[in-house]
Amino acid sequence: MITTDICIIGAGPVGLFAVFEAGLLKMRCHLIDALPQVGGQLSEIYPQKPIYDIPGFPAINAQDLVNNLLDQINPFHPTFTLGERVEKLARQEDGSYLLTSNENTQIHCQVVVIAAGLGSFEPRKPAVERLEDFEGKGVAYMIKNPELFRDKRIVLAGGGDSALDWTLFLSEIAREVTLVHRGETFRGAPDSAEKVFTLAEQGRINLILNANVTALNGNGHLKEISVARKDKIVSSLDVDYFIPLFGLTPKLGPIADWNLAIDKSAIEVNTQDFSTNVERIYAIGDINTYPGKLKLILCGFHEAALMAQSAFKYVFPAQKLSFKYTTVNGIHAL
């Protein structure tokens, strides 16, 4: 039996930062994640992806952000259960919770924080002929090691932030980069889209708009793709790797059976403290939804801070949360 104040389901960046916010208030945290390492999607799907919207960092690699968060929470001594998924949630007579994993690990806590990102997830696969034939043989749905694509001919497909960011990054190391998008405008950050258009104008990448990749060909390894434009003209491109980036399909898993208010695979929360409709259960990060919700890491950090303030009353019911400023080496601090 693992006993803690707060059990955080999900060890991604938002879950990790929640440890920091809870630690400032003297609350202990245990994190459980189905992945075999901390970092969530950042470590599992795109550890070398540059992130541009973390305050104080013009750009930071995803894995570097995870490492920095681990350094930040280390003084609070969090504990982890990795490679296991929470299967059962049972409320106790005193209002606390007992969680049980698929490996029968049991965690007793006063508060449950769901920071599970998109839940269990898998990449959305486009309707492309022979796509699955070349999975692992030239088709990749995520980029873990960018060096694999150095001096290669790469075709990416998609119109979101991942497609734009990886196009920008790979343009620096690949032999040839082509981005195929079914529309004329992008869903991703305008600044990134502008940079992609600039690279195309400079001839540093190939940009094919109003088109879709329709078929793959090769002999043991991907060698060629077919691209169909809206005017029905079909062309072939020689390629070493095809990377379709159409996001992830979220699956809540057992969380869907916990009587939580759910809207389109996301958990509804009160924006005052990001509590759910079930007492002592909070949801922060990409797993939650509310009017005006933005799925940004920095928004998850904000949600973690307010959650911790609210969770304090369950962990220390006899205490009143208050702040006292002190001076350390001439600097005011909490």
mmCIF file of C-alpha atoms in Angstrom, residues 211-324:
data_model
loop_
_atom_site.group_PDB
_atom_site.id
_atom_site.type_symbol
_atom_site.label_atom_id
_atom_site.label_comp_id
_atom_site.label_asym_id
_atom_site.label_seq_id
_atom_site.Cartn_x
_atom_site.Cartn_y
_atom_site.Cartn_z
ATOM 1 C CA ALA A 211 -3.507 18.067 -51.819
ATOM 2 C CA ASN A 212 -3.459 14.701 -50.064
ATOM 3 C CA VAL A 213 -1.062 11.786 -49.991
ATOM 4 C CA THR A 214 -3.085 8.913 -51.444
ATOM 5 C CA ALA A 215 -0.778 5.922 -51.883
ATOM 6 C CA LEU A 216 2.624 4.529 -50.897
ATOM 7 C CA ASN A 217 4.922 2.281 -52.875
ATOM 8 C CA GLY A 218 8.193 0.502 -52.301
ATOM 9 C CA ASN A 219 9.944 -2.835 -52.086
ATOM 10 C CA GLY A 220 10.544 -3.703 -48.459
ATOM 11 C CA HIS A 221 10.979 -0.003 -47.620
ATOM 12 C CA LEU A 222 9.085 3.079 -48.666
ATOM 13 C CA LYS A 223 10.394 4.535 -51.908
ATOM 14 C CA GLU A 224 7.590 6.598 -53.456
ATOM 15 C CA ILE A 225 4.353 8.360 -52.564
ATOM 16 C CA SER A 226 1.448 9.530 -54.688
ATOM 17 C CA VAL A 227 0.007 13.001 -54.113
ATOM 18 C CA ALA A 228 -3.413 13.957 -55.458
ATOM 19 C CA ARG A 229 -4.293 17.629 -55.804
ATOM 20 C CA LYS A 230 -7.792 19.047 -55.726
ATOM 21 C CA ASP A 231 -7.631 19.484 -59.504
ATOM 22 C CA LYS A 232 -7.268 15.662 -59.599
ATOM 23 C CA ILE A 233 -3.708 15.813 -60.926
ATOM 24 C CA VAL A 234 -1.709 12.979 -59.353
ATOM 25 C CA SER A 235 2.074 13.194 -59.033
ATOM 26 C CA SER A 236 4.726 10.893 -57.575
ATOM 27 C CA LEU A 237 7.523 11.844 -55.197
ATOM 28 C CA ASP A 238 10.643 9.879 -54.327
ATOM 29 C CA VAL A 239 10.872 9.662 -50.560
ATOM 30 C CA ASP A 240 12.708 7.934 -47.726
ATOM 31 C CA TYR A 241 10.198 8.681 -44.966
ATOM 32 C CA PHE A 242 6.546 9.664 -44.767
ATOM 33 C CA ILE A 243 5.391 11.287 -41.519
ATOM 34 C CA PRO A 244 1.619 11.895 -41.248
ATOM 35 C CA LEU A 245 0.922 14.231 -38.325
ATOM 36 C CA PHE A 246 -2.839 14.367 -37.823
ATOM 37 C CA GLY A 247 -2.914 14.342 -34.045
ATOM 38 C CA LEU A 248 -3.958 11.651 -31.620
ATOM 39 C CA THR A 249 -7.176 9.798 -30.972
ATOM 40 C CA PRO A 250 -7.883 10.096 -27.238
ATOM 41 C CA LYS A 251 -9.262 7.243 -25.172
ATOM 42 C CA LEU A 252 -10.137 7.856 -21.547
ATOM 43 C CA GLY A 253 -9.957 4.199 -20.560
ATOM 44 C CA PRO A 254 -11.243 3.312 -17.051
ATOM 45 C CA ILE A 255 -11.551 7.030 -16.185
ATOM 46 C CA ALA A 256 -14.728 7.045 -18.269
ATOM 47 C CA ASP A 257 -16.389 4.801 -15.653
ATOM 48 C CA TRP A 258 -15.759 7.036 -12.622
ATOM 49 C CA ASN A 259 -19.033 9.005 -12.834
ATOM 50 C CA LEU A 260 -17.228 12.132 -13.989
ATOM 51 C CA ALA A 261 -18.954 14.680 -16.213
ATOM 52 C CA ILE A 262 -17.431 14.083 -19.649
ATOM 53 C CA ASP A 263 -17.826 16.046 -22.861
ATOM 54 C CA LYS A 264 -16.239 14.693 -26.043
ATOM 55 C CA SER A 265 -13.627 12.590 -24.232
ATOM 56 C CA ALA A 266 -12.648 15.450 -21.909
ATOM 57 C CA ILE A 267 -13.542 15.976 -18.239
ATOM 58 C CA GLU A 268 -15.647 19.000 -17.376
ATOM 59 C CA VAL A 269 -14.231 21.143 -14.559
ATOM 60 C CA ASN A 270 -15.000 24.207 -12.455
ATOM 61 C CA THR A 271 -12.521 26.897 -13.502
ATOM 62 C CA GLN A 272 -12.387 28.276 -9.972
ATOM 63 C CA ASP A 273 -10.162 25.375 -8.890
ATOM 64 C CA PHE A 274 -10.393 22.795 -11.726
ATOM 65 C CA SER A 275 -12.378 20.409 -9.578
ATOM 66 C CA THR A 276 -14.669 17.879 -11.229
ATOM 67 C CA ASN A 277 -18.248 17.046 -10.329
ATOM 68 C CA VAL A 278 -16.910 14.368 -7.951
ATOM 69 C CA GLU A 279 -15.573 15.660 -4.628
ATOM 70 C CA ARG A 280 -11.776 15.508 -4.146
ATOM 71 C CA ILE A 281 -11.138 14.702 -7.806
ATOM 72 C CA TYR A 282 -9.512 17.371 -10.000
ATOM 73 C CA ALA A 283 -8.606 17.367 -13.692
ATOM 74 C CA ILE A 284 -5.847 19.541 -15.145
ATOM 75 C CA GLY A 285 -4.119 19.838 -18.502
ATOM 76 C CA ASP A 286 -5.354 18.487 -21.820
ATOM 77 C CA ILE A 287 -7.694 15.992 -20.132
ATOM 78 C CA ASN A 288 -10.126 18.707 -19.013
ATOM 79 C CA THR A 289 -12.525 21.022 -20.798
ATOM 80 C CA TYR A 290 -14.249 24.316 -20.038
ATOM 81 C CA PRO A 291 -15.357 27.383 -22.034
ATOM 82 C CA GLY A 292 -12.315 29.011 -23.615
ATOM 83 C CA LYS A 293 -10.047 26.032 -22.944
ATOM 84 C CA LEU A 294 -6.645 26.138 -24.674
ATOM 85 C CA LYS A 295 -4.630 22.945 -24.818
ATOM 86 C CA LEU A 296 -1.306 24.538 -23.965
ATOM 87 C CA ILE A 297 1.248 23.345 -21.438
ATOM 88 C CA LEU A 298 1.404 26.779 -19.813
ATOM 89 C CA CYS A 299 -2.385 26.707 -19.296
ATOM 90 C CA GLY A 300 -1.993 23.359 -17.554
ATOM 91 C CA PHE A 301 0.616 24.914 -15.265
ATOM 92 C CA HIS A 302 -1.895 27.611 -14.286
ATOM 93 C CA GLU A 303 -4.543 24.981 -13.615
ATOM 94 C CA ALA A 304 -2.120 23.008 -11.419
ATOM 95 C CA ALA A 305 -1.480 26.063 -9.238
ATOM 96 C CA LEU A 306 -5.162 26.712 -8.559
ATOM 97 C CA MET A 307 -5.834 23.008 -8.025
ATOM 98 C CA ALA A 308 -3.182 22.801 -5.299
ATOM 99 C CA GLN A 309 -4.674 25.765 -3.442
ATOM 100 C CA SER A 310 -8.049 24.025 -3.392
ATOM 101 C CA ALA A 311 -6.750 20.537 -2.548
ATOM 102 C CA PHE A 312 -5.058 21.878 0.592
ATOM 103 C CA LYS A 313 -8.353 21.850 2.545
ATOM 104 C CA TYR A 314 -8.726 18.094 2.064
ATOM 105 C CA VAL A 315 -5.160 17.251 3.025
ATOM 106 C CA PHE A 316 -4.997 19.619 6.014
ATOM 107 C CA PRO A 317 -8.647 20.172 7.035
ATOM 108 C CA ALA A 318 -7.703 21.657 10.406
ATOM 109 C CA GLN A 319 -5.427 24.292 8.891
ATOM 110 C CA LYS A 320 -6.191 27.514 7.099
ATOM 111 C CA LEU A 321 -4.183 28.248 3.998
ATOM 112 C CA SER A 322 -2.233 31.469 4.437
ATOM 113 C CA PHE A 323 0.938 33.026 3.100
ATOM 114 C CA LYS A 324 3.758 34.763 4.911
#
